[in-house]
Each structure stands twice: as C-alpha cells, then as structure tokens.
XYZ file of C-alpha atoms in Angstrom:
425
model
C -46.475 301.886 206.740
C -43.124 303.018 208.259
C -40.987 304.628 205.610
C -43.706 305.436 203.346
C -42.547 307.494 200.513
C -44.807 310.028 198.510
C -46.928 308.724 195.424
C -44.609 310.534 193.266
C -41.776 308.054 194.103
C -43.591 305.024 193.698
C -43.026 302.558 191.087
C -46.625 301.797 190.381
C -47.628 299.018 188.317
C -51.564 297.927 188.259
C -53.326 295.376 186.488
C -56.982 295.408 186.071
C -58.104 291.898 185.634
C -61.866 291.075 184.266
C -62.326 287.625 185.275
C -65.938 287.522 186.607
C -67.841 284.423 186.066
C -70.352 286.182 183.685
C -67.294 286.705 181.155
C -66.268 283.784 178.661
C -62.611 283.397 178.701
C -61.104 283.609 175.054
C -60.083 280.481 173.086
C -56.492 279.701 172.845
C -55.095 278.293 169.831
C -52.195 276.213 170.783
C -49.826 274.395 167.991
C -47.502 271.643 168.973
C -44.570 272.100 166.493
C -41.666 269.919 165.954
C -40.621 266.268 164.757
C -41.533 262.964 165.671
C -41.503 263.636 169.625
C -44.036 266.284 169.022
C -46.053 263.712 167.001
C -45.444 261.089 169.880
C -43.287 258.276 168.749
C -42.873 256.017 171.654
C -46.356 255.732 172.917
C -48.773 252.961 171.538
C -51.606 255.532 170.460
C -48.804 257.982 168.990
C -49.916 260.892 171.091
C -46.819 261.692 172.938
C -47.203 264.601 175.362
C -50.091 266.082 173.632
C -52.584 263.825 174.983
C -51.361 264.089 178.762
C -51.239 267.966 178.207
C -54.645 268.054 176.987
C -55.799 266.582 179.982
C -54.065 268.921 182.394
C -55.128 271.828 180.692
C -58.640 271.059 179.124
C -60.287 273.004 181.834
C -59.070 276.149 180.110
C -60.793 277.069 176.806
C -58.045 275.854 174.391
C -57.842 274.296 170.863
C -55.180 272.295 169.666
C -54.440 273.321 166.124
C -52.310 271.924 162.960
C -52.664 269.858 159.794
C -51.731 266.512 161.281
C -53.784 264.450 163.681
C -51.754 261.418 164.510
C -53.368 259.476 167.735
C -56.472 258.022 168.924
C -59.540 259.993 169.516
C -60.470 259.245 172.932
C -61.583 262.377 174.548
C -58.472 265.115 173.266
C -57.643 267.360 170.386
C -55.303 265.302 168.204
C -54.297 268.130 165.727
C -50.907 269.178 165.669
C -47.743 269.976 163.598
C -45.401 266.968 164.274
C -43.419 265.818 161.433
C -41.430 262.497 161.934
C -37.624 262.688 160.774
C -37.661 266.485 159.797
C -35.229 269.055 160.917
C -35.187 272.881 161.961
C -34.665 273.538 158.285
C -38.128 271.916 157.394
C -39.976 273.995 160.068
C -38.462 277.175 158.596
C -39.316 276.142 155.196
C -43.107 275.269 155.615
C -44.050 277.317 158.703
C -45.526 280.280 156.842
C -48.267 278.003 155.147
C -49.121 276.340 158.481
C -49.437 279.673 160.384
C -51.976 280.911 157.771
C -54.048 277.702 157.612
C -54.329 277.678 161.630
C -53.420 281.164 163.085
C -51.925 279.752 166.516
C -52.082 281.996 169.638
C -49.256 279.633 171.272
C -46.753 277.687 169.632
C -45.204 274.482 171.606
C -41.694 274.532 169.732
C -39.557 271.406 170.341
C -36.973 270.938 167.441
C -33.352 269.854 166.659
C -33.175 266.174 167.637
C -32.916 264.917 164.006
C -30.611 268.157 163.151
C -28.264 266.587 165.737
C -28.715 263.022 164.256
C -27.738 264.688 160.671
C -24.603 266.241 162.130
C -26.039 269.487 161.437
C -23.755 272.389 162.915
C -25.239 273.856 166.126
C -25.117 277.607 165.090
C -26.837 276.241 161.697
C -29.821 274.622 163.693
C -30.246 277.952 165.873
C -30.130 280.076 162.739
C -32.979 278.125 161.263
C -34.984 278.101 164.826
C -34.577 282.149 165.014
C -35.622 282.396 161.202
C -38.799 280.596 162.363
C -39.149 282.663 165.087
C -39.097 285.727 162.566
C -41.759 284.084 160.440
C -44.195 283.500 163.409
C -43.779 286.945 164.662
C -44.134 288.611 161.263
C -47.250 286.521 160.699
C -48.610 287.567 164.051
C -46.776 289.649 166.630
C -48.909 288.613 169.585
C -48.115 284.830 169.214
C -46.502 283.461 172.218
C -43.653 281.214 171.263
C -42.786 278.350 174.220
C -39.337 277.136 172.831
C -37.720 274.040 174.407
C -34.549 272.694 175.160
C -35.048 269.384 173.452
C -35.108 266.026 175.585
C -31.834 264.025 176.121
C -30.675 261.075 173.958
C -28.856 257.984 174.634
C -26.785 257.581 171.655
C -23.547 259.143 172.609
C -24.663 262.838 171.270
C -25.583 264.329 174.677
C -23.049 266.713 174.391
C -24.366 268.051 170.991
C -27.689 268.046 172.611
C -26.136 270.178 175.602
C -24.530 272.626 173.554
C -27.686 273.064 171.184
C -29.963 273.789 174.568
C -27.189 276.146 175.471
C -27.747 278.273 172.711
C -31.720 277.791 172.595
C -31.411 279.237 175.930
C -29.346 282.204 174.824
C -31.687 282.859 171.991
C -34.599 283.075 174.289
C -32.723 285.560 176.124
C -31.931 287.479 173.276
C -35.170 287.529 171.660
C -36.987 288.113 174.743
C -35.334 291.559 175.205
C -36.343 292.390 171.893
C -39.747 291.315 171.905
C -40.898 291.443 175.582
C -42.699 288.450 176.986
C -43.608 286.617 173.858
C -41.095 284.045 174.032
C -40.681 281.516 176.861
C -38.029 278.710 177.813
C -39.581 275.229 178.487
C -36.665 273.103 179.750
C -37.711 269.763 178.457
C -34.143 268.196 178.867
C -34.271 268.950 182.716
C -37.794 267.436 182.909
C -36.269 263.837 181.682
C -32.984 263.959 183.202
C -34.545 265.065 186.702
C -34.855 261.385 187.222
C -31.246 259.926 187.818
C -32.370 256.569 185.958
C -33.904 258.341 183.092
C -32.279 256.130 180.592
C -34.273 252.985 181.641
C -37.234 254.879 183.141
C -38.099 257.479 180.805
C -36.952 256.548 177.334
C -38.652 254.174 174.603
C -35.568 254.391 172.475
C -32.450 256.381 172.140
C -34.304 259.587 170.937
C -37.741 259.404 172.126
C -39.372 259.132 175.464
C -41.919 256.633 176.483
C -45.349 257.128 178.091
C -43.658 258.215 181.637
C -41.216 260.530 179.917
C -44.122 262.268 177.862
C -46.247 262.745 181.116
C -43.296 264.643 182.520
C -43.035 266.649 179.267
C -46.728 267.291 179.630
C -46.249 268.712 183.110
C -43.539 270.894 182.257
C -45.364 272.509 179.475
C -48.253 272.544 181.921
C -46.256 274.628 184.165
C -45.393 277.356 181.988
C -48.501 277.461 179.815
C -51.332 278.138 182.746
C -49.634 281.682 183.528
C -50.977 282.698 180.233
C -54.278 280.772 179.881
C -57.569 282.487 180.978
C -59.924 279.891 182.799
C -63.402 280.801 184.205
C -62.694 281.421 187.699
C -64.939 280.889 190.841
C -63.300 283.888 192.208
C -64.197 287.074 190.556
C -60.643 289.179 190.839
C -61.179 292.810 189.852
C -58.146 294.501 190.677
C -54.249 293.578 191.076
C -51.789 296.148 191.823
C -48.116 296.520 193.345
C -45.810 299.034 194.290
C -42.334 299.283 195.838
C -41.276 301.209 198.766
C -37.455 300.659 199.777
C -37.083 297.037 200.568
C -40.849 296.167 200.534
C -43.137 295.393 197.468
C -46.890 295.846 198.520
C -49.260 293.764 196.640
C -52.933 294.549 196.887
C -56.000 292.990 195.226
C -59.794 292.988 195.223
C -62.574 290.566 194.949
C -66.077 290.965 194.177
C -67.109 287.515 195.050
C -65.826 284.092 196.039
C -66.811 280.713 195.708
C -65.049 278.017 197.641
C -62.067 280.132 197.675
C -59.655 278.519 200.189
C -56.959 281.274 199.555
C -54.299 283.135 197.304
C -50.601 281.945 197.158
C -48.437 285.037 196.242
C -45.663 283.849 193.531
C -42.712 285.787 193.154
C -40.019 285.972 190.252
C -36.828 287.804 189.121
C -37.205 286.808 185.510
C -40.737 286.378 184.981
C -40.451 283.118 183.960
C -39.451 280.847 186.998
C -41.891 281.699 190.162
C -41.849 280.523 193.763
C -44.055 280.993 196.689
C -43.655 284.266 198.563
C -46.497 283.852 201.090
C -50.166 282.732 201.364
C -53.724 284.788 202.370
C -56.458 282.667 203.307
C -59.611 283.589 201.192
C -63.161 284.115 202.656
C -64.768 280.924 201.216
C -67.826 281.453 199.586
C -69.229 285.333 199.588
C -71.180 287.846 197.621
C -69.235 290.550 199.400
C -66.256 292.226 197.992
C -63.001 291.745 199.920
C -59.703 293.564 199.746
C -56.118 291.807 200.357
C -52.748 293.220 201.066
C -49.516 291.152 201.170
C -46.060 293.014 201.751
C -42.810 291.046 200.168
C -39.552 291.946 201.668
C -36.925 292.158 198.806
C -33.181 292.669 199.101
C -32.568 293.213 195.292
C -33.257 296.088 193.093
C -34.485 295.918 189.643
C -37.593 294.242 188.084
C -39.788 292.121 190.189
C -42.802 289.786 188.976
C -45.639 288.831 190.741
C -48.765 286.581 190.249
C -51.604 285.059 192.429
C -52.292 281.307 192.811
C -55.861 281.034 193.549
C -56.973 277.777 195.329
C -60.527 276.161 195.672
C -61.286 274.210 198.741
C -61.057 271.212 196.334
C -57.630 271.925 195.056
C -58.440 273.462 191.877
C -55.935 276.400 190.849
C -56.233 279.256 188.819
C -53.644 281.926 188.206
C -53.871 285.594 187.945
C -51.959 287.628 185.120
C -48.344 288.649 186.091
C -47.370 292.168 186.768
C -44.223 293.737 187.286
C -42.884 296.325 189.637
C -39.516 297.940 189.858
C -37.631 298.016 193.129
C -35.357 301.359 192.784
C -31.609 301.362 194.148
C -30.910 302.910 197.371
C -29.768 306.526 197.130
C -26.940 306.032 199.442
C -25.301 303.948 202.353
C -27.529 303.813 205.277
C -27.832 301.790 208.424
C -31.378 301.428 210.031
C -32.106 301.186 213.389
C -32.150 297.571 215.002
C -34.946 295.592 215.932
C -35.664 294.798 218.626
C -33.795 297.167 220.858
C -33.226 296.772 223.905
C -31.689 293.542 223.060
C -31.587 290.398 225.399
C -28.522 288.059 224.475
C -29.469 284.841 223.159
C -32.726 286.619 221.681
C -30.683 288.174 219.264
C -31.696 291.404 216.973
C -32.048 291.915 213.233
C -29.797 294.735 211.597
C -30.552 296.017 208.219
C -28.638 298.581 206.153
C -28.579 299.707 202.522
C -26.030 300.148 199.893
C -26.021 302.240 196.787
C -23.352 300.695 195.021
C -21.372 297.314 195.519
C -18.618 297.893 197.803
C -16.424 296.872 200.756
C -18.148 297.271 204.066
C -17.436 296.709 207.894
C -20.595 296.315 210.204
C -19.829 296.024 213.876
C -20.335 296.712 217.721
C -18.594 299.004 219.795
C -18.993 300.003 223.356
C -18.954 303.701 224.811
C -15.463 303.726 224.854
C -15.146 302.967 220.945
C -13.744 299.251 221.477
C -14.834 296.933 219.038
C -17.190 294.214 220.761
C -18.474 292.126 217.938
C -17.779 291.796 214.259
C -21.012 291.302 212.261
C -19.922 291.574 208.789
C -17.280 292.552 206.729
C -16.065 292.368 203.101
C -17.692 292.672 199.321
C -21.484 293.362 199.533
C -23.693 293.861 196.470
C -26.009 297.000 196.110
C -29.400 296.589 197.557
C -31.050 296.099 201.017
C -29.445 293.629 203.598
C -30.532 292.130 206.889
C -28.234 290.116 209.338
C -29.260 288.635 212.876
C -26.949 289.284 215.608
C -27.072 286.901 218.443
C -25.873 289.318 221.211
C -22.339 287.455 221.689
C -19.016 289.001 221.316
C -16.455 287.879 218.868
C -15.089 285.769 221.627
C -18.646 284.001 221.901
C -19.446 285.377 224.903
C -22.880 287.115 225.664
C -22.094 290.867 225.739
C -22.908 292.594 229.025
C -25.767 295.006 229.480
C -25.064 298.412 228.796
C -25.212 301.029 225.954
C -23.636 300.258 222.589
C -23.249 301.375 219.018
C -23.824 299.538 215.858
C -21.538 301.053 213.325
C -21.676 300.611 209.357
C -18.802 301.941 207.436
C -17.028 301.864 204.075
C -13.765 303.726 203.118
C -15.662 307.157 202.860
C -18.765 307.090 205.156
C -19.790 305.748 208.558
C -23.203 305.441 210.066
C -24.022 304.769 213.747
C -26.982 303.765 215.490
C -27.539 303.520 219.557
C -28.347 299.760 220.883
C -28.945 298.778 224.278
C -28.380 295.594 225.787
C -30.106 294.124 228.688
C -29.611 290.826 230.961
C-alpha cells in the first residue's frame, strides 16, 4: 500500500476470536433493574420491555435474573428486579442482596421516574445511582451496566426528566473513563420521543409506555446488547485485527469455515458506543475453506477509532464480532499530498489531500507559472488531522482553467507546501 510505514510505527490492536460452531457460547445473566417501568406497568400481561426484548435476543445464550417474576409465562424468562413505586435510594439500599443472590453479568438499569414524582433533587438522584454503580462493581468488577436515559412523561415534569437524563449521560462518560467499557448509555428517552406524536402513540398513562412504547424500549436495548452477547455463529471467525497508517485504518480478518454467509458489514465508531456502517464485503456462502478479508477505511480524525463486524447470513440473521480499537496518530507536520488524478481535465475535477499537525489557519489555492492565483480552494481555520477536498478545475470566476502547468499551494503563517499539477483540455 502506498505510504506504508514500518511495523514499529503501526498502532496495532489484535483481537483473536474463538467463535467456532464446536464451542458453546457462555450464558449471559441479565438483570432488568428499576421500578414499575422495568416490571411492565402499561402492558396487559405486566411484561413491559422484557418480553419483546427476550424475543429479540433469545437466540443468544441468556438468562434473565431477579427475585421478581411478574408477567405471563408464555415462552419467555420472567425474572427481573423491577420494583413499582420505588426510587433510586431504594435500589441503592437493597442492591447488594440482589447481587449476591443473582450475580448478573449485565444490569439493565432504568431508574428515576419516581424520584422526579417525589420532587427529589437531580443531584441527589445521581448520587444514589452512582452509589449503586459502586455497589455493582465492588461486588463484581466485570459486570456490564446499561444505564438508561429514562422515558419521557406527560405530567409537566419533562424539564426535570431532561435535566436528570443530561446528568445520567455525564455520569456514564465519567464512569466510563474510570472503568473502561463496563458502562453503556441507553437513550430510552430518545427511543420514545423519536415519534413526534409519542404522547398519544406510545404512552399508556403519564409515566408508563404502552405496548408499542415498550417494544421500542426493547429494540433500543437490543441495539446495544448485541455488541456484547456471544452467539453461536455459522461463520467461524478466528482472527480480527486493525492497524493505522496515516489516514487509513486497515482491517483484516480470517474465517476457517462459512455457512450461508452473505457477507460482512464493517461498522465504525469514534466512542465505542454508537456505530455506523463503513463498508461491506461479500462472503463466500458455504465453504469449509479458510478465507482472508481486508478492508481499508479512510479517516480524517486522529485518536481512538472502534470497529466491529456485522456478519449477515443469507436469511438475514446477523451476528456481531467483538469490538476492537485502533489509534490513528496525529500527522507529524503540515503536508500537502499530490493531487489525484493528475493531469486534470476541467469538469472531471481532482482530489487534493493535506495533513495538519495542529489546528490552524491555512490557505489552499492554485497558481500559474507566473505565481498568479487562479483558484482559491480553501482558507480559514482547520482542525488537526487529515483533510481531502475536491476541486472542479474552475477558476475563482467560475471559468474552466486553461490547459497548462500549475501549482497547488498549501500554506500557513510559517510554512508553504507546493505540488505541481497539469491541466489538459
């Protein structure tokens, strides 16, 4: 690959995955924790989000745990720790015993609605929630907590709800820095308010969702949980690695066998929480042969980047790899790359890439052989990192630039970088 640097300069993160069909995934014990919204008030069978969530993730080896078991028993695990009418202080005071009895791997934590109803100060609620986090991690440091922004309400206390959710988000950020990736934010407020008519469509009363609302809560939980659940997958993924070189992250993975494998979506995130598709590579269907894959992702921001694979079967079933992280280093200095394509035909345009080691004011422009400015491409304050711009081959007055030799210039207050460019018509 062009611009390859030595291995010693690579920031290399490798994750070896053992997901073969001969290995059974470990069971994950999941504790739904909270108040009546966790129990399921607002649904006829008192199952809330728990029953639809079970349906969404039951293909994984999971066990809902808790001392309560409200709801019907039609094909789902009823166990939970949802306590109607209770506050964050009640959870704090009783949590230790529940943990000792159930030893959950995951905790789905939705609390605060009754605290707001009782006019408890936001910071008091946050203190109780944070105390519960300490209790959880003091009992088992490897427990994953999925802490929720609580659902909206229709009784005139939405401002208090939003204020609490803002503080919950800040708490997640603070504790995530202290505890790695053991805490995750689940925005259940957004899950409901995403419907412009949520008050009528998704609420059973002023505080509790209806069945449609709980379904959306379940889908929101599922979108986060699947990153950390370990299914038995028909694709035997034996390695997954990533390394960064300048503005590119190269992802490589290997399968020992594949069954009905449609392909892999490569997902990218900057915070390890919210992922978006970066690309797709088609799989090999059903095969007992080993196959290697490589995908190059162009990035323009230095820092931590997170990746995972979403493997899709031919029937639409999906499975996720573990998440890996790679660090993209800052550029060493201001630098201008050769444009591509070169020569340039007006109307087709060319891409101009450059690097900035710090945030700064820059000027990027085209001059002719006499040094006269022909076109201004970019000027002003730019962030540190990798940048690419498309120039359409036209001058500042909008006319196609004549054939000939030109120069691309990148400069700041102290440095100038120049690259030659040919234009043909």
